[in-house]
């Protein structure tokens, strides 16, 4: 009995050790093996999923998708109708979303009514404006969710949004028509030309893979183009393939789910397909956001020596990292080196990428650092001093960062506690009298040249 308890106790301890290693210990593992990299990537993806409330964001996007569904289909069919290809696009919709055939049929009826109402005069102009606003708003929320995953604080301006988003909706029907043309070509011409009958199953298999390949391309382009930052295409493609396969599995599950839920039509009636539609939409958006998190994890996993939760870092430690990072930026500029990007600071100097982004944003708001888009492009601009490096001291950096923001938030606070505040300010200033006059560019930090700068 004691032996069994000892065995199970050791087994439980070993399992706990493995779990602890997967959660936090892996970030202290310096080995660069494939297993460690995969485990770090999965760990970072899960942590990003949990810490960025992707479940709630997918619900919000689902809610907005319901409102945007009819306008989106209206624009899609209106464009295709102008080329006389409305029937092809409708058939492709049923092909792409076989698990939502009832929802598509119901939506197409609404689209016919929508286009009939907004087909003349002033009503047409207002209808087009509402249609475009709905679609732009939906894609803007998706971009916001992607930028949040990537820790990007700035979004595209309104002109870029209108230009890029309308281009997306103009391209969708063209791609669907091309997809249909490719399928017809492969199913007729290739089979007729190929002399060997054993090739026919291969052609049929290729036709069955077409939706997966197109879905792969769609996911890849989303992960590569939507975030307002520079994303490596290879990571977007890997995440896109995983999401495409998962999406096809989701489609198969919902095809079976429709058959299962049809048994409850006596209770829910025709409302049952709407329930399935909402669940399918949320899971689809959740899959898209998770794929974005996976892309982020694969690209930035080498920037993490541990999973960095900034909220748990002390103010003293955060201030030290801030001064080190500021010193690196000022010293590189002083020695005539290229302005470092956020990714370069993270990877070359061993600083966590999320902390680098947070500190960079604070330095920019405090007027100590500005961006230089000539290095790294607009997506990942270089960081350089705003003033002469002979003038900014350690004390200046600390004071300007700490005093950035509103200073009159509480009414009558300054006058009520004026004497106490003067004492506090005097103490804070004296804390840096000994070494605070040291120029930030003279802090003893070795600046290194990254391989791509040599």
CSV table of C-alpha atoms in Angstrom, one decimal:
chain,number,residue,atom,x,y,z
A,1,UNK,CA,0.0,0.0,0.0
A,2,UNK,CA,2.8,2.4,0.9
A,3,UNK,CA,4.6,1.5,-2.3
A,4,UNK,CA,1.5,2.3,-4.3
A,5,UNK,CA,1.0,5.6,-2.5
A,6,UNK,CA,4.7,6.4,-3.1
A,7,UNK,CA,4.4,5.5,-6.8
A,8,UNK,CA,1.3,7.7,-7.3
A,9,UNK,CA,2.8,10.5,-5.3
A,10,UNK,CA,5.9,10.5,-7.5
A,11,UNK,CA,3.7,10.3,-10.6
A,12,UNK,CA,1.6,13.3,-9.4
A,13,UNK,CA,4.8,15.3,-8.6
A,14,UNK,CA,6.2,14.5,-12.0
A,15,UNK,CA,3.0,15.6,-13.8
A,16,UNK,CA,3.0,18.8,-11.7
A,17,UNK,CA,6.6,19.4,-12.7
A,18,UNK,CA,5.8,18.9,-16.4
A,19,UNK,CA,2.8,21.3,-16.1
A,20,UNK,CA,4.9,23.9,-14.3
A,21,UNK,CA,7.6,23.6,-17.0
A,22,UNK,CA,5.1,24.1,-19.8
A,23,UNK,CA,3.5,27.1,-18.1
A,24,UNK,CA,6.6,29.0,-16.9
A,25,UNK,CA,9.7,26.9,-16.7
A,26,UNK,CA,10.1,26.7,-20.5
A,27,UNK,CA,11.0,30.4,-20.6
A,28,UNK,CA,14.1,29.7,-18.6
A,29,UNK,CA,15.1,26.9,-20.9
A,30,UNK,CA,17.9,28.3,-23.1
A,31,UNK,CA,18.0,25.3,-25.5
A,32,UNK,CA,17.1,26.2,-29.1
A,33,UNK,CA,15.6,22.8,-30.0
A,34,UNK,CA,12.4,22.5,-32.1
A,35,UNK,CA,10.5,21.1,-29.2
A,36,UNK,CA,11.3,24.0,-26.9
A,37,UNK,CA,10.4,26.5,-29.7
A,38,UNK,CA,7.1,24.8,-30.4
A,39,UNK,CA,6.3,24.7,-26.7
A,40,UNK,CA,7.1,28.4,-26.2
A,41,UNK,CA,5.0,29.3,-29.3
A,42,UNK,CA,2.0,27.3,-28.0
A,43,UNK,CA,2.5,28.8,-24.5
A,44,UNK,CA,2.7,32.4,-25.9
A,45,UNK,CA,-0.4,31.8,-28.1
A,46,UNK,CA,-2.5,30.5,-25.1
A,47,UNK,CA,-1.3,33.3,-22.9
A,48,UNK,CA,-2.2,35.9,-25.6
A,49,UNK,CA,-5.6,34.3,-26.0
A,50,UNK,CA,-6.3,34.5,-22.3
A,51,UNK,CA,-4.8,37.9,-21.5
A,52,UNK,CA,-6.3,39.7,-24.5
A,53,UNK,CA,-9.9,38.6,-24.0
A,54,UNK,CA,-10.3,37.2,-27.5
A,55,UNK,CA,-13.5,35.4,-26.4
A,56,UNK,CA,-15.2,38.7,-25.7
A,57,UNK,CA,-13.8,40.3,-28.8
A,58,UNK,CA,-15.1,37.4,-30.9
A,59,UNK,CA,-18.6,37.9,-29.4
A,60,UNK,CA,-18.5,41.7,-30.2
A,61,UNK,CA,-17.4,41.0,-33.8
A,62,UNK,CA,-20.1,38.3,-34.1
A,63,UNK,CA,-22.8,40.8,-33.0
A,64,UNK,CA,-21.6,43.4,-35.5
A,65,UNK,CA,-21.4,40.7,-38.3
A,66,UNK,CA,-25.1,40.0,-38.0
A,67,UNK,CA,-25.8,43.7,-38.8
A,68,UNK,CA,-23.2,43.8,-41.6
A,69,UNK,CA,-24.2,40.5,-43.2
A,70,UNK,CA,-26.9,41.8,-45.4
A,71,UNK,CA,-25.0,45.0,-46.5
A,72,UNK,CA,-21.9,42.9,-47.3
A,73,UNK,CA,-23.9,40.4,-49.4
A,74,UNK,CA,-25.7,43.4,-51.1
A,75,UNK,CA,-22.4,44.9,-52.2
A,76,UNK,CA,-21.0,41.5,-53.2
A,77,UNK,CA,-24.0,40.7,-55.4
A,78,UNK,CA,-24.4,44.2,-56.7
A,79,UNK,CA,-20.8,44.2,-58.0
A,80,UNK,CA,-21.2,40.7,-59.5
A,81,UNK,CA,-24.6,41.6,-61.0
A,82,UNK,CA,-22.9,44.5,-62.8
A,83,UNK,CA,-20.8,41.9,-64.7
A,84,UNK,CA,-23.7,39.5,-65.2
A,85,UNK,CA,-22.2,36.9,-62.8
A,86,UNK,CA,-24.6,37.0,-59.9
A,87,UNK,CA,-25.5,33.4,-60.2
A,88,UNK,CA,-21.9,32.2,-60.1
A,89,UNK,CA,-21.3,34.2,-56.9
A,90,UNK,CA,-24.4,32.8,-55.2
A,91,UNK,CA,-23.4,29.2,-56.1
A,92,UNK,CA,-19.9,29.9,-54.7
A,93,UNK,CA,-21.4,31.2,-51.5
A,94,UNK,CA,-23.2,27.9,-51.0
A,95,UNK,CA,-20.0,26.0,-51.9
A,96,UNK,CA,-17.8,28.0,-49.4
A,97,UNK,CA,-20.3,27.8,-46.5
A,98,UNK,CA,-22.2,24.5,-46.9
A,99,UNK,CA,-23.0,24.4,-43.2
A,100,UNK,CA,-24.9,27.7,-43.5
A,101,UNK,CA,-27.1,27.1,-46.6
A,102,UNK,CA,-30.3,28.0,-44.8
A,103,UNK,CA,-28.8,31.2,-43.4
A,104,UNK,CA,-27.4,32.2,-46.9
A,105,UNK,CA,-30.8,31.6,-48.5
A,106,UNK,CA,-32.6,33.7,-45.9
A,107,UNK,CA,-29.9,36.5,-46.2
A,108,UNK,CA,-30.3,36.5,-50.0
A,109,UNK,CA,-34.0,37.2,-49.6
A,110,UNK,CA,-33.2,40.2,-47.4
A,111,UNK,CA,-30.6,41.3,-49.9
A,112,UNK,CA,-33.2,41.4,-52.7
A,113,UNK,CA,-35.5,43.5,-50.5
A,114,UNK,CA,-32.5,45.7,-49.5
A,115,UNK,CA,-31.5,46.4,-53.1
A,116,UNK,CA,-35.1,47.0,-54.2
A,117,UNK,CA,-35.6,49.6,-51.5
A,118,UNK,CA,-32.3,51.4,-52.2
A,119,UNK,CA,-32.5,51.5,-55.9
A,120,UNK,CA,-33.4,55.1,-56.7
A,121,UNK,CA,-32.8,58.7,-55.8
A,122,UNK,CA,-31.9,60.0,-52.4
A,123,UNK,CA,-32.7,56.7,-50.7
A,124,UNK,CA,-30.1,55.0,-52.9
A,125,UNK,CA,-27.4,57.5,-51.8
A,126,UNK,CA,-28.2,57.2,-48.1
A,127,UNK,CA,-28.3,53.4,-48.5
A,128,UNK,CA,-24.9,53.3,-50.1
A,129,UNK,CA,-23.4,55.5,-47.3
A,130,UNK,CA,-25.0,53.3,-44.6
A,131,UNK,CA,-23.8,50.1,-46.4
A,132,UNK,CA,-20.2,51.4,-46.7
A,133,UNK,CA,-20.1,52.6,-43.1
A,134,UNK,CA,-21.4,49.3,-41.8
A,135,UNK,CA,-18.7,47.4,-43.7
A,136,UNK,CA,-15.9,49.8,-42.8
A,137,UNK,CA,-16.9,49.7,-39.1
A,138,UNK,CA,-16.8,45.9,-39.1
A,139,UNK,CA,-13.4,45.7,-40.7
A,140,UNK,CA,-12.1,48.5,-38.4
A,141,UNK,CA,-13.1,46.4,-35.3
A,142,UNK,CA,-11.3,43.4,-36.7
A,143,UNK,CA,-8.2,45.6,-37.3
A,144,UNK,CA,-8.5,46.9,-33.7
A,145,UNK,CA,-8.6,43.3,-32.4
A,146,UNK,CA,-5.5,42.3,-34.5
A,147,UNK,CA,-3.6,45.4,-33.4
A,148,UNK,CA,-4.4,44.7,-29.8
A,149,UNK,CA,-2.9,41.2,-30.2
A,150,UNK,CA,0.2,42.7,-31.7
A,151,UNK,CA,0.4,45.5,-29.1
A,152,UNK,CA,0.0,48.1,-31.7
A,153,UNK,CA,-1.4,51.4,-30.4
A,154,UNK,CA,-2.0,53.2,-33.7
A,155,UNK,CA,-4.5,52.3,-36.4
A,156,UNK,CA,-4.8,53.2,-40.0
A,157,UNK,CA,-6.2,56.7,-40.6
A,158,UNK,CA,-9.7,57.0,-42.1
A,159,UNK,CA,-8.5,57.6,-45.6
A,160,UNK,CA,-6.4,54.4,-45.5
A,161,UNK,CA,-9.4,52.4,-44.0
A,162,UNK,CA,-11.8,53.5,-46.7
A,163,UNK,CA,-9.3,52.8,-49.5
A,164,UNK,CA,-8.1,49.4,-48.2
A,165,UNK,CA,-11.5,48.1,-47.0
A,166,UNK,CA,-13.4,49.0,-50.2
A,167,UNK,CA,-10.6,47.4,-52.2
A,168,UNK,CA,-11.1,44.2,-50.2
A,169,UNK,CA,-14.8,44.1,-51.0
A,170,UNK,CA,-14.2,44.8,-54.6
A,171,UNK,CA,-11.7,41.9,-54.9
A,172,UNK,CA,-13.8,39.3,-53.1
A,173,UNK,CA,-16.3,38.7,-55.9
A,174,UNK,CA,-13.5,38.6,-58.5
A,175,UNK,CA,-11.7,35.9,-56.5
A,176,UNK,CA,-14.9,33.9,-56.1
A,177,UNK,CA,-15.5,34.1,-59.9
A,178,UNK,CA,-11.9,33.1,-60.6
A,179,UNK,CA,-12.3,30.2,-58.2
A,180,UNK,CA,-15.4,29.0,-60.0
A,181,UNK,CA,-13.6,29.3,-63.3
A,182,UNK,CA,-10.7,27.3,-62.1
A,183,UNK,CA,-13.0,24.6,-60.8
A,184,UNK,CA,-14.9,24.3,-64.0
A,185,UNK,CA,-11.7,24.3,-66.0
A,186,UNK,CA,-10.2,21.5,-63.9
A,187,UNK,CA,-13.4,19.4,-64.0
A,188,UNK,CA,-13.9,19.6,-67.8
A,189,UNK,CA,-10.9,20.6,-69.8
A,190,UNK,CA,-8.2,18.9,-67.8
A,191,UNK,CA,-10.1,15.6,-67.6
A,192,UNK,CA,-10.8,15.7,-71.4
A,193,UNK,CA,-7.2,16.5,-72.3
A,194,UNK,CA,-5.5,14.1,-69.9
A,195,UNK,CA,-5.4,10.7,-71.7
A,196,UNK,CA,-5.0,8.5,-68.7
A,197,UNK,CA,-8.2,7.6,-66.8
A,198,UNK,CA,-6.3,7.0,-63.5
A,199,UNK,CA,-5.6,10.8,-63.4
A,200,UNK,CA,-9.4,11.6,-63.0
A,201,UNK,CA,-9.3,10.8,-59.2
A,202,UNK,CA,-6.3,13.1,-58.8
A,203,UNK,CA,-8.2,15.9,-60.5
A,204,UNK,CA,-11.3,15.3,-58.3
A,205,UNK,CA,-9.0,15.3,-55.3
A,206,UNK,CA,-7.5,18.6,-56.4
A,207,UNK,CA,-11.1,20.0,-56.8
A,208,UNK,CA,-11.9,18.9,-53.3
A,209,UNK,CA,-8.8,20.7,-52.0
A,210,UNK,CA,-9.6,23.9,-53.8
A,211,UNK,CA,-11.8,25.3,-50.9
A,212,UNK,CA,-9.0,24.5,-48.4
A,213,UNK,CA,-6.4,26.2,-50.6
A,214,UNK,CA,-8.5,29.3,-51.1
A,215,UNK,CA,-9.3,29.4,-47.4
A,216,UNK,CA,-5.6,29.1,-46.6
A,217,UNK,CA,-4.9,32.1,-48.9
A,218,UNK,CA,-7.6,34.1,-47.2
A,219,UNK,CA,-6.4,33.4,-43.7
A,220,UNK,CA,-2.8,34.1,-44.7
A,221,UNK,CA,-3.6,37.5,-46.3
A,222,UNK,CA,-5.6,38.4,-43.2
A,223,UNK,CA,-2.8,37.7,-40.8
A,224,UNK,CA,-0.3,39.3,-43.1
A,225,UNK,CA,-2.1,42.5,-44.2
A,226,UNK,CA,-4.6,43.5,-41.5
A,227,UNK,CA,-2.3,44.2,-38.5
A,228,UNK,CA,-0.8,47.7,-38.8
A,229,UNK,CA,2.7,46.4,-38.4
A,230,UNK,CA,5.3,44.4,-40.4
A,231,UNK,CA,4.3,40.7,-40.3
A,232,UNK,CA,6.6,38.0,-41.7
A,233,UNK,CA,4.8,36.3,-44.5
A,234,UNK,CA,6.1,32.8,-43.6
A,235,UNK,CA,4.6,32.9,-40.2
A,236,UNK,CA,1.3,34.2,-41.6
A,237,UNK,CA,1.3,31.3,-44.1
A,238,UNK,CA,1.9,28.7,-41.4
A,239,UNK,CA,-0.9,30.1,-39.2
A,240,UNK,CA,-3.1,30.4,-42.2
A,241,UNK,CA,-2.7,26.8,-43.1
A,242,UNK,CA,-3.5,25.6,-39.6
A,243,UNK,CA,-6.6,27.9,-39.4
A,244,UNK,CA,-7.7,26.7,-42.9
A,245,UNK,CA,-7.6,23.0,-41.8
A,246,UNK,CA,-9.4,23.9,-38.5
A,247,UNK,CA,-12.0,25.9,-40.4
A,248,UNK,CA,-12.8,22.9,-42.7
A,249,UNK,CA,-13.1,20.7,-39.7
A,250,UNK,CA,-15.5,23.2,-38.2
A,251,UNK,CA,-17.6,23.2,-41.4
A,252,UNK,CA,-17.9,19.4,-41.2
A,253,UNK,CA,-18.9,19.5,-37.5
A,254,UNK,CA,-21.6,22.1,-38.3
A,255,UNK,CA,-22.9,20.0,-41.2
A,256,UNK,CA,-23.4,17.2,-38.8
A,257,UNK,CA,-24.8,19.7,-36.2
A,258,UNK,CA,-27.5,20.8,-38.6
A,259,UNK,CA,-28.8,17.2,-38.9
A,260,UNK,CA,-28.7,16.9,-35.1
A,261,UNK,CA,-30.4,20.2,-34.4
A,262,UNK,CA,-33.1,19.5,-37.0
A,263,UNK,CA,-34.5,17.0,-34.4
A,264,UNK,CA,-35.4,20.0,-32.2
A,265,UNK,CA,-37.3,21.9,-34.9
A,266,UNK,CA,-40.5,21.0,-33.1
A,267,UNK,CA,-39.2,23.2,-30.2
A,268,UNK,CA,-37.3,26.0,-31.9
A,269,UNK,CA,-38.9,25.9,-35.4
A,270,UNK,CA,-37.0,27.8,-38.1
A,271,UNK,CA,-35.1,29.6,-35.3
A,272,UNK,CA,-32.8,26.7,-34.9
A,273,UNK,CA,-30.7,27.6,-37.9
A,274,UNK,CA,-30.2,31.1,-36.5
A,275,UNK,CA,-28.7,29.6,-33.3
A,276,UNK,CA,-26.3,27.5,-35.3
A,277,UNK,CA,-25.4,30.5,-37.4
A,278,UNK,CA,-24.5,32.6,-34.3
A,279,UNK,CA,-22.4,29.8,-32.8
A,280,UNK,CA,-20.7,29.2,-36.2
A,281,UNK,CA,-19.9,32.9,-36.6
A,282,UNK,CA,-18.4,33.2,-33.1
A,283,UNK,CA,-16.3,30.1,-33.5
A,284,UNK,CA,-15.1,31.3,-36.9
A,285,UNK,CA,-14.1,34.8,-35.6
A,286,UNK,CA,-12.5,33.1,-32.6
A,287,UNK,CA,-10.5,30.9,-34.9
A,288,UNK,CA,-9.4,34.0,-36.9
A,289,UNK,CA,-8.2,35.9,-33.8
A,290,UNK,CA,-6.5,32.8,-32.5
A,291,UNK,CA,-4.6,32.4,-35.8
A,292,UNK,CA,-3.5,36.1,-35.5
A,293,UNK,CA,-2.2,35.3,-31.9
A,294,UNK,CA,-0.4,32.3,-33.3
A,295,UNK,CA,1.3,34.4,-36.0
A,296,UNK,CA,2.3,37.0,-33.3
A,297,UNK,CA,3.7,34.2,-31.1
A,298,UNK,CA,5.8,32.6,-33.9
A,299,UNK,CA,7.2,35.9,-35.0
A,300,UNK,CA,8.0,37.2,-31.4
A,301,UNK,CA,8.8,34.0,-29.5
A,302,UNK,CA,12.5,34.7,-29.8
A,303,UNK,CA,11.9,38.1,-28.1
A,304,UNK,CA,10.6,36.4,-24.9
A,305,UNK,CA,13.0,35.0,-22.4
A,306,UNK,CA,9.9,34.5,-20.2
A,307,UNK,CA,6.3,35.3,-20.6
A,308,UNK,CA,6.3,39.0,-19.5
A,309,UNK,CA,3.3,40.3,-17.7
A,310,UNK,CA,4.1,44.0,-17.4
A,311,UNK,CA,1.3,44.5,-14.8
A,312,UNK,CA,3.3,42.4,-12.3
A,313,UNK,CA,6.6,44.4,-12.7
A,314,UNK,CA,7.5,46.8,-9.9
A,315,UNK,CA,7.8,50.5,-10.7
A,316,UNK,CA,11.4,50.5,-9.7
A,317,UNK,CA,12.2,47.7,-12.1
A,318,UNK,CA,10.2,49.3,-14.9
A,319,UNK,CA,12.0,52.6,-14.4
A,320,UNK,CA,15.4,50.8,-14.7
A,321,UNK,CA,14.4,49.1,-18.0
A,322,UNK,CA,13.1,52.4,-19.2
A,323,UNK,CA,16.4,54.2,-18.5
A,324,UNK,CA,18.4,51.4,-20.1
A,325,UNK,CA,16.3,51.5,-23.2
A,326,UNK,CA,16.4,55.3,-23.4
A,327,UNK,CA,20.2,55.1,-23.0
A,328,UNK,CA,20.5,52.7,-25.9
A,329,UNK,CA,18.4,54.9,-28.2
A,330,UNK,CA,20.4,58.0,-27.3
A,331,UNK,CA,23.9,56.3,-27.4
A,332,UNK,CA,23.2,54.8,-30.8
A,333,UNK,CA,22.2,58.2,-32.1
A,334,UNK,CA,25.2,59.8,-30.5
A,335,UNK,CA,27.6,57.3,-32.2
A,336,UNK,CA,25.9,57.7,-35.6
A,337,UNK,CA,24.3,54.2,-35.6
A,338,UNK,CA,20.9,53.5,-37.3
A,339,UNK,CA,17.8,54.3,-35.2
A,340,UNK,CA,16.7,51.0,-33.5
A,341,UNK,CA,13.3,49.6,-34.2
A,342,UNK,CA,11.2,48.0,-31.4
A,343,UNK,CA,12.0,44.5,-32.8
A,344,UNK,CA,15.7,45.3,-32.9
A,345,UNK,CA,15.7,46.6,-29.3
A,346,UNK,CA,13.9,43.4,-28.2
A,347,UNK,CA,16.0,40.9,-30.0
A,348,UNK,CA,19.4,42.5,-29.9
A,349,UNK,CA,19.3,43.8,-26.3
A,350,UNK,CA,17.3,41.1,-24.7
A,351,UNK,CA,14.3,43.2,-23.8
A,352,UNK,CA,10.7,41.8,-23.8
A,353,UNK,CA,8.8,43.0,-26.8
A,354,UNK,CA,5.7,44.0,-24.9
A,355,UNK,CA,7.7,46.1,-22.4
A,356,UNK,CA,9.7,47.7,-25.3
A,357,UNK,CA,6.4,48.7,-26.9
A,358,UNK,CA,5.0,50.1,-23.7
A,359,UNK,CA,8.2,52.1,-22.9
A,360,UNK,CA,8.5,53.4,-26.5
A,361,UNK,CA,4.9,54.7,-26.3
A,362,UNK,CA,5.6,56.5,-23.0
A,363,UNK,CA,8.9,58.0,-24.3
A,364,UNK,CA,7.1,59.3,-27.4
A,365,UNK,CA,4.3,60.8,-25.3
A,366,UNK,CA,6.8,62.4,-23.0
A,367,UNK,CA,8.5,64.1,-26.0
A,368,UNK,CA,11.9,62.3,-25.4
A,369,UNK,CA,11.8,60.0,-28.5
A,370,UNK,CA,10.3,60.3,-32.0
A,371,UNK,CA,9.9,57.8,-34.8
A,372,UNK,CA,12.0,57.7,-37.9
A,373,UNK,CA,10.2,55.8,-40.7
A,374,UNK,CA,13.2,55.7,-42.9
A,375,UNK,CA,14.4,52.7,-40.9
A,376,UNK,CA,12.2,49.7,-41.0
A,377,UNK,CA,9.4,51.3,-43.0
A,378,UNK,CA,6.2,52.8,-41.6
A,379,UNK,CA,5.2,49.4,-40.0
A,380,UNK,CA,8.2,49.3,-37.6
A,381,UNK,CA,9.8,52.7,-37.5
A,382,UNK,CA,13.1,53.5,-35.9
A,383,UNK,CA,13.3,55.4,-32.5
A,384,UNK,CA,15.5,58.4,-32.2
A,385,UNK,CA,15.9,61.4,-29.8
A,386,UNK,CA,13.8,64.5,-30.2
A,387,UNK,CA,16.5,66.8,-28.9
A,388,UNK,CA,20.3,67.2,-28.6
A,389,UNK,CA,21.8,64.3,-26.7
A,390,UNK,CA,24.1,66.8,-24.8
A,391,UNK,CA,21.0,68.2,-23.0
A,392,UNK,CA,19.0,65.3,-21.6
A,393,UNK,CA,20.1,63.9,-18.3
A,394,UNK,CA,18.9,60.8,-16.3
A,395,UNK,CA,16.8,63.1,-14.1
A,396,UNK,CA,15.2,64.7,-17.1
A,397,UNK,CA,14.1,61.4,-18.5
A,398,UNK,CA,12.6,60.2,-15.2
A,399,UNK,CA,10.8,63.5,-14.4
A,400,UNK,CA,9.4,64.0,-17.9
A,401,UNK,CA,8.1,60.4,-18.1
A,402,UNK,CA,6.6,60.5,-14.6
A,403,UNK,CA,4.9,63.9,-15.3
A,404,UNK,CA,3.6,63.0,-18.7
A,405,UNK,CA,-0.3,63.1,-18.7
A,406,UNK,CA,-2.9,65.1,-16.9
A,407,UNK,CA,-1.8,66.9,-13.7
A,408,UNK,CA,-5.1,68.6,-12.7
A,409,UNK,CA,-7.3,65.5,-12.6
A,410,UNK,CA,-8.7,66.0,-9.1
A,411,UNK,CA,-10.4,69.4,-8.5
A,412,UNK,CA,-8.8,71.6,-5.9
A,413,UNK,CA,-6.1,69.0,-5.2
A,414,UNK,CA,-3.2,71.3,-5.9
A,415,UNK,CA,-4.4,74.0,-3.7
A,416,UNK,CA,-5.6,71.8,-0.8
A,417,UNK,CA,-2.4,69.9,-0.5
A,418,UNK,CA,0.1,72.5,-1.8
A,419,UNK,CA,2.4,72.4,1.1
A,420,UNK,CA,2.7,68.6,1.1
A,421,UNK,CA,3.1,68.5,-2.7
A,422,UNK,CA,6.1,70.9,-2.5
A,423,UNK,CA,7.8,68.7,0.1
A,424,UNK,CA,7.2,65.6,-2.1
A,425,UNK,CA,8.6,67.4,-5.2
A,426,UNK,CA,11.7,68.5,-3.3
A,427,UNK,CA,12.3,65.0,-2.1
A,428,UNK,CA,11.9,63.6,-5.6
A,429,UNK,CA,14.3,66.1,-7.0
A,430,UNK,CA,16.9,65.5,-4.3
A,431,UNK,CA,16.8,61.7,-5.0
A,432,UNK,CA,18.5,62.4,-8.4
A,433,UNK,CA,20.9,65.1,-7.3
A,434,UNK,CA,23.8,62.7,-6.9
A,435,UNK,CA,23.7,61.1,-10.3
A,436,UNK,CA,20.7,62.7,-11.9
A,437,UNK,CA,22.9,65.2,-13.8
A,438,UNK,CA,24.5,62.3,-15.7
A,439,UNK,CA,23.7,62.6,-19.4
A,440,UNK,CA,21.5,59.7,-20.5
A,441,UNK,CA,23.8,59.1,-23.5
A,442,UNK,CA,26.7,58.6,-21.1
A,443,UNK,CA,25.2,55.7,-19.2
A,444,UNK,CA,27.6,52.8,-19.3
A,445,UNK,CA,25.8,50.5,-21.8
A,446,UNK,CA,27.5,48.8,-24.7
A,447,UNK,CA,25.5,49.4,-27.9
A,448,UNK,CA,25.6,46.6,-30.4
A,449,UNK,CA,25.1,46.3,-34.1
A,450,UNK,CA,22.4,43.9,-35.2
A,451,UNK,CA,23.4,41.4,-38.0
A,452,UNK,CA,21.1,43.1,-40.5
A,453,UNK,CA,22.8,46.5,-39.9
A,454,UNK,CA,26.2,45.3,-40.7
